[in-house]
PDB file of C-alpha atoms in Angstrom:
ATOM      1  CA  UNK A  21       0.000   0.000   0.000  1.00  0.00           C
ATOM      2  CA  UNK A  22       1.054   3.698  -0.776  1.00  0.00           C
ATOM      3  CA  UNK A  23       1.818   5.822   2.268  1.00  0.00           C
ATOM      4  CA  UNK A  24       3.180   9.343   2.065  1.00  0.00           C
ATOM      5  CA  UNK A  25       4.176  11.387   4.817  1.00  0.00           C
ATOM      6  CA  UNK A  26       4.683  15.137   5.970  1.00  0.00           C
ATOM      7  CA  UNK A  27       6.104  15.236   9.051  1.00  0.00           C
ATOM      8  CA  UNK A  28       5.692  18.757   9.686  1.00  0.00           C
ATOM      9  CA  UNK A  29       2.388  19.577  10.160  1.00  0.00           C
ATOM     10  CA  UNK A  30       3.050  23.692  10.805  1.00  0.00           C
ATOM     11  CA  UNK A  31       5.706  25.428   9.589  1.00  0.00           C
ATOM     12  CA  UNK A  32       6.079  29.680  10.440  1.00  0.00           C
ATOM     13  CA  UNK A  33       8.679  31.694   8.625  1.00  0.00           C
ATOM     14  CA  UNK A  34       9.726  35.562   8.284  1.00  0.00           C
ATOM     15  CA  UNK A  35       9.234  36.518   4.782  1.00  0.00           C
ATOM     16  CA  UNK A  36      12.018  36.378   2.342  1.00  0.00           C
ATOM     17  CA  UNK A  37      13.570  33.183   4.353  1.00  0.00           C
ATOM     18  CA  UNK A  38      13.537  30.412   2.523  1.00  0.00           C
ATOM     19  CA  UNK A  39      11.621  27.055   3.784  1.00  0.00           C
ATOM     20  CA  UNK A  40      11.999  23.604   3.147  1.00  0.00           C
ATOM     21  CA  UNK A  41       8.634  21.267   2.955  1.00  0.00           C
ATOM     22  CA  UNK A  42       9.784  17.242   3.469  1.00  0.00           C
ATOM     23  CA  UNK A  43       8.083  14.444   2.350  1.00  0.00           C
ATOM     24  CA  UNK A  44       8.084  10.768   2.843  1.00  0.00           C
ATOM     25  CA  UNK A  45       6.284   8.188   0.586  1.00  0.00           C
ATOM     26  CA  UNK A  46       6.213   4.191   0.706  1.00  0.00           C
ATOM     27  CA  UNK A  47       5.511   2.675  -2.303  1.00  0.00           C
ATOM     28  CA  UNK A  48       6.485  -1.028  -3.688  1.00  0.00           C
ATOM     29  CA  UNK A  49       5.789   0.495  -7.304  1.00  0.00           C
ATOM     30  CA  UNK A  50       8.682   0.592  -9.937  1.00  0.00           C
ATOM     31  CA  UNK A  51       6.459   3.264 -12.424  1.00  0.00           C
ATOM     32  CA  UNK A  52       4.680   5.844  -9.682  1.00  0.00           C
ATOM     33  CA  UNK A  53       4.428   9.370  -9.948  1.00  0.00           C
ATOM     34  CA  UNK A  54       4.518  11.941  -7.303  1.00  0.00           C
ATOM     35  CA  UNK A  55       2.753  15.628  -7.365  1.00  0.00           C
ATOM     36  CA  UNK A  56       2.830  18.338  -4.910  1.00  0.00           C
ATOM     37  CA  UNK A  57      -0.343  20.829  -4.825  1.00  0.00           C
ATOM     38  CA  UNK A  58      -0.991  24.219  -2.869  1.00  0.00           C
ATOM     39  CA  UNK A  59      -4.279  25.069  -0.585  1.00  0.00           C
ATOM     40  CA  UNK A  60      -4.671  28.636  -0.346  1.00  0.00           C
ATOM     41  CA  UNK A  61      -7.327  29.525   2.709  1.00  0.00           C
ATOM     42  CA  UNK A  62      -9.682  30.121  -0.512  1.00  0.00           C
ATOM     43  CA  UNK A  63      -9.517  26.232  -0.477  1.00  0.00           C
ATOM     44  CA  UNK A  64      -8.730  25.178  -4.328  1.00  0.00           C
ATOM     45  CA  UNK A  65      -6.305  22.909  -4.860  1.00  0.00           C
ATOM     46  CA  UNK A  66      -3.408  24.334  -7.339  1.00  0.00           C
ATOM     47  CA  UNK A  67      -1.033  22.156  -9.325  1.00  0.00           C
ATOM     48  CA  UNK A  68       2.439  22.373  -8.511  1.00  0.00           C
ATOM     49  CA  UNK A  69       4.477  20.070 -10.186  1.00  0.00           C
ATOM     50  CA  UNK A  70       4.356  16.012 -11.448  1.00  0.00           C
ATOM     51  CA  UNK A  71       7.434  13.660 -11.086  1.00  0.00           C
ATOM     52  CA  UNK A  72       7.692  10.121 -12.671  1.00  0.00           C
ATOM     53  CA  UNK A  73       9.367   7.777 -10.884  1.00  0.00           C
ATOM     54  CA  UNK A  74      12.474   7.518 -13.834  1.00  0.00           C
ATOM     55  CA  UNK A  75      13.138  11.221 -13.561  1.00  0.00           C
ATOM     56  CA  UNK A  76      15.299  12.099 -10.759  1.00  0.00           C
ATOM     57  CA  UNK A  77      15.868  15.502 -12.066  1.00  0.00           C
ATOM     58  CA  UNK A  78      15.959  17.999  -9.784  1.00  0.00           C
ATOM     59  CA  UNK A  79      13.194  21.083 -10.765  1.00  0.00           C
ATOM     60  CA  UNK A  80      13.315  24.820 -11.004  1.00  0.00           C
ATOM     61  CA  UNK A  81      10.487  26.722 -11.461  1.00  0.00           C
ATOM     62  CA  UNK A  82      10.916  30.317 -10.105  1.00  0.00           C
ATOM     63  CA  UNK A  83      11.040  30.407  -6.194  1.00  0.00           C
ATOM     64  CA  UNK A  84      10.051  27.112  -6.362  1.00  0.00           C
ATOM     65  CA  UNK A  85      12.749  23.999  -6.369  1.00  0.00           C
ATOM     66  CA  UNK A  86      12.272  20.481  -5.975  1.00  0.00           C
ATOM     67  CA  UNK A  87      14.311  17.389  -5.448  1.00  0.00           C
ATOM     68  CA  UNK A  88      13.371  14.377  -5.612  1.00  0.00           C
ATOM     69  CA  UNK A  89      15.360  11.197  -4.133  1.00  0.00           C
ATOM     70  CA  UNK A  90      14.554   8.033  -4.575  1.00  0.00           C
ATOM     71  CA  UNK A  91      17.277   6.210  -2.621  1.00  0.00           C
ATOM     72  CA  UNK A  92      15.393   8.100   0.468  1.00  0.00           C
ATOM     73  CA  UNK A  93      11.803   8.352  -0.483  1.00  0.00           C
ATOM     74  CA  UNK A  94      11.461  11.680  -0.311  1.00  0.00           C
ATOM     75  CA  UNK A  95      10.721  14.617  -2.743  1.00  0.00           C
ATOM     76  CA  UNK A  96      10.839  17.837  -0.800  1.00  0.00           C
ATOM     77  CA  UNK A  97       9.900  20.731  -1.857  1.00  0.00           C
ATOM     78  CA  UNK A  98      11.669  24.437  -0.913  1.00  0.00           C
ATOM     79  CA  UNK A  99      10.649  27.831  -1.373  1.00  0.00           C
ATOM     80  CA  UNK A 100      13.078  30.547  -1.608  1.00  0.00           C
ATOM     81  CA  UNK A 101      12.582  34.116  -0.503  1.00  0.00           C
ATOM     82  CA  UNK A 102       9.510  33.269   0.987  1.00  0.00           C
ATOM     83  CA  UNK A 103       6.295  35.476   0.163  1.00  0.00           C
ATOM     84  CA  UNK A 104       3.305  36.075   2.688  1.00  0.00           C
ATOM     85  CA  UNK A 105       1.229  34.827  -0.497  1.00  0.00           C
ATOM     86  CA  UNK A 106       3.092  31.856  -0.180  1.00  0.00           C
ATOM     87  CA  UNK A 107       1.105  31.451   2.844  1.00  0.00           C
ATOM     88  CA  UNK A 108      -1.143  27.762   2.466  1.00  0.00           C
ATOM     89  CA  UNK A 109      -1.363  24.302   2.944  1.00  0.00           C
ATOM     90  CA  UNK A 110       0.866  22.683   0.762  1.00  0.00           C
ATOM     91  CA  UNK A 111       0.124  18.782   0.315  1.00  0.00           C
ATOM     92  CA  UNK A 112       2.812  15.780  -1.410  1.00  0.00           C
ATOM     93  CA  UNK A 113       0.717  12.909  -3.444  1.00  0.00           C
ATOM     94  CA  UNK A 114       1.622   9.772  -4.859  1.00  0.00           C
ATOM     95  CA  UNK A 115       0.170   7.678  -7.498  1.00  0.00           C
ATOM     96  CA  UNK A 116       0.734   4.343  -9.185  1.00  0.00           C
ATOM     97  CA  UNK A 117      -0.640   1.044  -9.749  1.00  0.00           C
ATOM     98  CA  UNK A 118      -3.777   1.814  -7.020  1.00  0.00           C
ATOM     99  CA  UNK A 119      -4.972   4.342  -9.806  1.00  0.00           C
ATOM    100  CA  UNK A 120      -5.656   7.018  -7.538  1.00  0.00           C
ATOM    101  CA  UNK A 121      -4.026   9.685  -5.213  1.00  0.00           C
ATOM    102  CA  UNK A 122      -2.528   9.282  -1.984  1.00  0.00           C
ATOM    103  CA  UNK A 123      -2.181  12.364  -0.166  1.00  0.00           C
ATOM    104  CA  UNK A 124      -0.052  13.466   2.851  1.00  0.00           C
ATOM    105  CA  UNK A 125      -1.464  15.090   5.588  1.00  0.00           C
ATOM    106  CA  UNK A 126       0.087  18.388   5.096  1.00  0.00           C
ATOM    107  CA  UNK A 127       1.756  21.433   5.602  1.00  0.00           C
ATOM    108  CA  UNK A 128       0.366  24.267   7.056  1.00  0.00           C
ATOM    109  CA  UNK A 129       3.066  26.906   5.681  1.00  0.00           C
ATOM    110  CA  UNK A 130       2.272  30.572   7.684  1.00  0.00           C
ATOM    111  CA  UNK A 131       5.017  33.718   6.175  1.00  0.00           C
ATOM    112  CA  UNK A 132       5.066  36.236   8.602  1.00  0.00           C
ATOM    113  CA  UNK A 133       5.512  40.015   6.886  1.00  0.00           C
TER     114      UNK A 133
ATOM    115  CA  UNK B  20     -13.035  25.636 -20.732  1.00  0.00           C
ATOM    116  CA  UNK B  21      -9.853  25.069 -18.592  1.00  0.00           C
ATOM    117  CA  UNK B  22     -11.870  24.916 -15.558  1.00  0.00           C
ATOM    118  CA  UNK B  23     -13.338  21.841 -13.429  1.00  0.00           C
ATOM    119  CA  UNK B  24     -16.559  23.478 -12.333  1.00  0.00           C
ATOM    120  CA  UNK B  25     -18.150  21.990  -9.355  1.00  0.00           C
ATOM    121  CA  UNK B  26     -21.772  22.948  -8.193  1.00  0.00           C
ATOM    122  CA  UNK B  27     -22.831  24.081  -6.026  1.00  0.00           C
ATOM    123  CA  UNK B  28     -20.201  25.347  -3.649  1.00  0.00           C
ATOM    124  CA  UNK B  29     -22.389  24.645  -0.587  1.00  0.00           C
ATOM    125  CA  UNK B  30     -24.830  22.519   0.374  1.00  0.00           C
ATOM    126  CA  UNK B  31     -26.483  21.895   3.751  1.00  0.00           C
ATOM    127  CA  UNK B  32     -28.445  18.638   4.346  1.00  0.00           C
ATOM    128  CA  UNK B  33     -30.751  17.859   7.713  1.00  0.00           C
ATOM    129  CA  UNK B  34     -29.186  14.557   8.535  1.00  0.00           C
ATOM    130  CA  UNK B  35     -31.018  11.533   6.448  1.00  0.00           C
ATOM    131  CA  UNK B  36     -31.928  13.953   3.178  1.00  0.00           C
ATOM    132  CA  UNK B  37     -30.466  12.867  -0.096  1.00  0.00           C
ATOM    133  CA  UNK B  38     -27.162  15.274  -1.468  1.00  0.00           C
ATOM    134  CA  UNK B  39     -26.396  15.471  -4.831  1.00  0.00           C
ATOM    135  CA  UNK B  40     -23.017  17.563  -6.329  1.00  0.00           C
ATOM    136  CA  UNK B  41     -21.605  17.950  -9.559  1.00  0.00           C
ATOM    137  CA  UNK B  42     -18.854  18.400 -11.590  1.00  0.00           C
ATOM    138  CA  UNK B  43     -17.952  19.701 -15.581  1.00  0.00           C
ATOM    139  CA  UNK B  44     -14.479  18.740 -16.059  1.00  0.00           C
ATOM    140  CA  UNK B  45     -12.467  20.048 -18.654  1.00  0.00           C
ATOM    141  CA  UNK B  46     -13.246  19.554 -22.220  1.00  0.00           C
ATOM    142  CA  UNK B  47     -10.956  16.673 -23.806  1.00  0.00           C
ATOM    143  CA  UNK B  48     -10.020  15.540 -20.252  1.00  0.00           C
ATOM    144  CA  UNK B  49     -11.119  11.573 -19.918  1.00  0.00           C
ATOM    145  CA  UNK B  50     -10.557  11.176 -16.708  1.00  0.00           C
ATOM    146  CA  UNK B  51     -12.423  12.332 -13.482  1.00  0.00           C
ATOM    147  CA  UNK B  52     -11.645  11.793 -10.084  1.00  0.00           C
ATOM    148  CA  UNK B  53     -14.009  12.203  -6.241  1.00  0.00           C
ATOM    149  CA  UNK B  54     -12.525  13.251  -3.119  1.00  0.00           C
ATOM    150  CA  UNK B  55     -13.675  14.023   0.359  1.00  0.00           C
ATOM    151  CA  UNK B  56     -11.339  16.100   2.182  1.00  0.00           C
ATOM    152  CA  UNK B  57     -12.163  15.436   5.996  1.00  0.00           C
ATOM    153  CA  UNK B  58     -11.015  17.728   8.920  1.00  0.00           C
ATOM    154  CA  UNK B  59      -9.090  19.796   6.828  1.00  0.00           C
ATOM    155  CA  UNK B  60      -6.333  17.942   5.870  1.00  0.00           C
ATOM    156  CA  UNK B  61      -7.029  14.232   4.949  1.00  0.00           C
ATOM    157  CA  UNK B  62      -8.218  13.419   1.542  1.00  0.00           C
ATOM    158  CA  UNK B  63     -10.151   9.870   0.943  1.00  0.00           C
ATOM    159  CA  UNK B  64     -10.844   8.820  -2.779  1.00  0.00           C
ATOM    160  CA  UNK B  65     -14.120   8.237  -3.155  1.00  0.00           C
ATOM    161  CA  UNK B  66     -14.213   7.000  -7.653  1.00  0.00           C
ATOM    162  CA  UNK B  67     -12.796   7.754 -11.273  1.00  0.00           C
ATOM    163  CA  UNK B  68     -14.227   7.287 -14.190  1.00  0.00           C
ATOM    164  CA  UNK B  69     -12.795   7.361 -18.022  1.00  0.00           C
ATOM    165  CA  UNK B  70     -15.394   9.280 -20.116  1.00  0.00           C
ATOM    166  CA  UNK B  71     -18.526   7.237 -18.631  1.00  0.00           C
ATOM    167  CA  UNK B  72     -17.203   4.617 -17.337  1.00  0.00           C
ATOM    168  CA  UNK B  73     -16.105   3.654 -13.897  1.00  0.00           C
ATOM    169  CA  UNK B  74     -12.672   2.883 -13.467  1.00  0.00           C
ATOM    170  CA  UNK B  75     -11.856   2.416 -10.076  1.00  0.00           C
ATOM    171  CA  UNK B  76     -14.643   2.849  -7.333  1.00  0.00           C
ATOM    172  CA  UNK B  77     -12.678   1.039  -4.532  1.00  0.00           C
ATOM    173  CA  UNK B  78     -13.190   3.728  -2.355  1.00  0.00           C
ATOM    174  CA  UNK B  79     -17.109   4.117  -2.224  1.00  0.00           C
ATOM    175  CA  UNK B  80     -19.078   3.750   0.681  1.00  0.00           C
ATOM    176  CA  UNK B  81     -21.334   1.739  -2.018  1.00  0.00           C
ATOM    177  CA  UNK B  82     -24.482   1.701   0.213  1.00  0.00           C
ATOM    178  CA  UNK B  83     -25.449   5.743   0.315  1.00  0.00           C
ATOM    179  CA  UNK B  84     -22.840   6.850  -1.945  1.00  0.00           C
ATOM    180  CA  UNK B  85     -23.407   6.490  -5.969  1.00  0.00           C
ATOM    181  CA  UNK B  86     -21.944   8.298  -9.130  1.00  0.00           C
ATOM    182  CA  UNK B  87     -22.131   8.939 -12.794  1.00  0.00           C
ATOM    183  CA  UNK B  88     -20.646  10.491 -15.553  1.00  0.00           C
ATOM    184  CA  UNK B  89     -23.183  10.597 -18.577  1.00  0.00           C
ATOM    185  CA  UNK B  90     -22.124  11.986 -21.984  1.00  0.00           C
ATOM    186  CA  UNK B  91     -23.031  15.873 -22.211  1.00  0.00           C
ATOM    187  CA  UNK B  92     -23.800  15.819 -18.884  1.00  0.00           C
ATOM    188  CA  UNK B  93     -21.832  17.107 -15.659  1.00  0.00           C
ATOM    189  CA  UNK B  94     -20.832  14.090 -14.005  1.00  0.00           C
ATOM    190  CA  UNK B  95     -22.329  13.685 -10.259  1.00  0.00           C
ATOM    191  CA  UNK B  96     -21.901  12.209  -6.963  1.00  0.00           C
ATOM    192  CA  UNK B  97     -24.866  11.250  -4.982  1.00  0.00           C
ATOM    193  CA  UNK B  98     -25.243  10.957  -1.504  1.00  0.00           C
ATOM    194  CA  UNK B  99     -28.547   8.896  -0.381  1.00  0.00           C
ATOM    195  CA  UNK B 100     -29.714   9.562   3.297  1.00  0.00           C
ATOM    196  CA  UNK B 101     -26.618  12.114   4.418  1.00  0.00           C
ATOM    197  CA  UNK B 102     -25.042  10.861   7.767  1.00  0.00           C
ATOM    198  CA  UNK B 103     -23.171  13.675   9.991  1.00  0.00           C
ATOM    199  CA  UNK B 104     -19.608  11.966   9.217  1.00  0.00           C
ATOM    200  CA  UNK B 105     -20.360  12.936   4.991  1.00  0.00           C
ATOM    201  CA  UNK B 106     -19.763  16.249   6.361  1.00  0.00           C
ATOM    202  CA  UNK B 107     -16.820  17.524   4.360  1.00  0.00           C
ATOM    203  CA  UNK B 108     -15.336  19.340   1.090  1.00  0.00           C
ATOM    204  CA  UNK B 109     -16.094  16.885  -1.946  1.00  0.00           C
ATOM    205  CA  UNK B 110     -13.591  17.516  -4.770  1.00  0.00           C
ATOM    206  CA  UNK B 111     -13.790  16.678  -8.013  1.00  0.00           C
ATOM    207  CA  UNK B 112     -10.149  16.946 -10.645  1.00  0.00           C
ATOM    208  CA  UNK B 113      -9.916  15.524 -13.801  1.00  0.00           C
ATOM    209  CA  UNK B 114      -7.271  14.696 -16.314  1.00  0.00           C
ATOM    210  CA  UNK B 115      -6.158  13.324 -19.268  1.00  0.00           C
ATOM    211  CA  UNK B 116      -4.965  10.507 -18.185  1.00  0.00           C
ATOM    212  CA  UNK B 117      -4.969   8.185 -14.808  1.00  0.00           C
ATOM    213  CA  UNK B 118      -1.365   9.188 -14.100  1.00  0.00           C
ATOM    214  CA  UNK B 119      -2.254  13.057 -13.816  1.00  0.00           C
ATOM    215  CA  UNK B 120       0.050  13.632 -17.280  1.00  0.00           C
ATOM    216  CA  UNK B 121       1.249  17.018 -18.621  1.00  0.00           C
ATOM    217  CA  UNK B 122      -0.369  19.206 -16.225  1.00  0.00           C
ATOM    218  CA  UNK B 123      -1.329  17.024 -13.594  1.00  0.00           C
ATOM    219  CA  UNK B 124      -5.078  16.696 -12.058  1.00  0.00           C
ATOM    220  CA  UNK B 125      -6.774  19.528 -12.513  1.00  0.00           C
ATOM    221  CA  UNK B 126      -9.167  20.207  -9.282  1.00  0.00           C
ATOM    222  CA  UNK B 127     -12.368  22.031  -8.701  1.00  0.00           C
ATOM    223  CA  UNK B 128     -12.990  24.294  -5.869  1.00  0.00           C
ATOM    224  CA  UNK B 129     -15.439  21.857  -4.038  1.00  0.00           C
ATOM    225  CA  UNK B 130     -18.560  21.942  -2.496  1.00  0.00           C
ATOM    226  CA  UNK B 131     -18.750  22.066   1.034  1.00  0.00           C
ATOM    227  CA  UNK B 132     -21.253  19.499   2.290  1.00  0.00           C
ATOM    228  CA  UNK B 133     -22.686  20.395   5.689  1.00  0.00           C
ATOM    229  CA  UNK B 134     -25.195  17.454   7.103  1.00  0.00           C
ATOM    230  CA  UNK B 135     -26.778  18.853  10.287  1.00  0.00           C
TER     231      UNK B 135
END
């Protein structure tokens, strides 16, 4: 069974740090693929990025940065120069052979101005 | 359009009345997917379906809960005789695939589902 796991459940920063969000998964899937997603207080779920299990690339994308080892399970996710917008629950997801998400329990991320 | 719209965005239900919610994926997407996101931060999947079709409904609570997707139609999740615990955000995402490709799953902005 898939398991994925944030161990921080609140994190509070000072705006322009930056902040590192972990995450855990379990899987005994070769092909998977792992997604992290952003929950503003409005409450919609925003796609932030998709990574197949083959691609151990580490990401860019703006503030945004992600890397993604599999010899430790774990594709964490850091923002740099933290924003107040940046403010949210931020959740990790797996998928694979089950066919459907499994979520983490996620982050509560709070910028301070 | 390159929205999932879900309807309505809340609902409140005395406690054995029948809820009904729906969801418009995106255009060309095949895939749609049901959630219930419980106290706040744990999400359960609930069913998926490719174009009309069920493809995995592992997660339904078969004996209240029921869904379709009919062609031209929004797709919908029904709730027969709403229990307190159904209390919760139900989201619906689609895609164009199972595996979330290109731009992942695509969510809607829920409907909040209050049984009192």
């Amino acid at each position: 069974a898939q398991k994925v796991t944030q161990a921080q459940t609140e994190i509070s920063v000072v705006e322009k740090e930056d902040v590192t969000l972990d995450c855990v998964y379990e899987t005994r899937d070769t092909t998977y693929y792992l997604f992290w997603y952003k929950q503003p207080p409005s409450g919609e779920l925003v796609f932030l990025i998709r990574r197949n299990s083959f691609d151990e690339q580490n990401e860019i994308s703006g503030r945004y940065s992600w890397n993604f080892q599999k010899s430790t399970s774990s594709f964490n996710f850091t923002i740099t120069a933290s924003q107040v917008v940046d403010s949210a629950v931020y959740f990790c997801a797996h998928t694979g052979s089950a066919r459907q998400l499994t979520f983490g329990s996620g982050t509560q991320l709070t910028v301070l101005p | 359009g390159e929205e999932v719209a879900q309807t309505p965005k809340h609902l409140v239900r005395g406690e054995g009345q029948k809820a009904k919610l729906y969801c418009a994926p995106i255009k060309g997407h095949s895939y749609v997917f049901w959630y219930q996101q419980v106290l706040k931060n744990e999400f359960k999947f609930l069913i998926s379906f490719q174009n009309e079709n069920v493809f995995d409904e592992t997660g339904m609570p078969k004996e209240r809960f029921s869904a379709k997707c009919l062609p031209n139609s929004p797709c919908s999740l029904e709730i027969q005789a709403t229990k307190l615990e159904d209390s919760a955000v139900y989201f619906c995402a689609s895609s164009q695939s199972w595996q979330g490709a290109n731009y992942g799953y695509t969510f809607g902005s829920g409907t909040r589902l209050t049984v009192v």
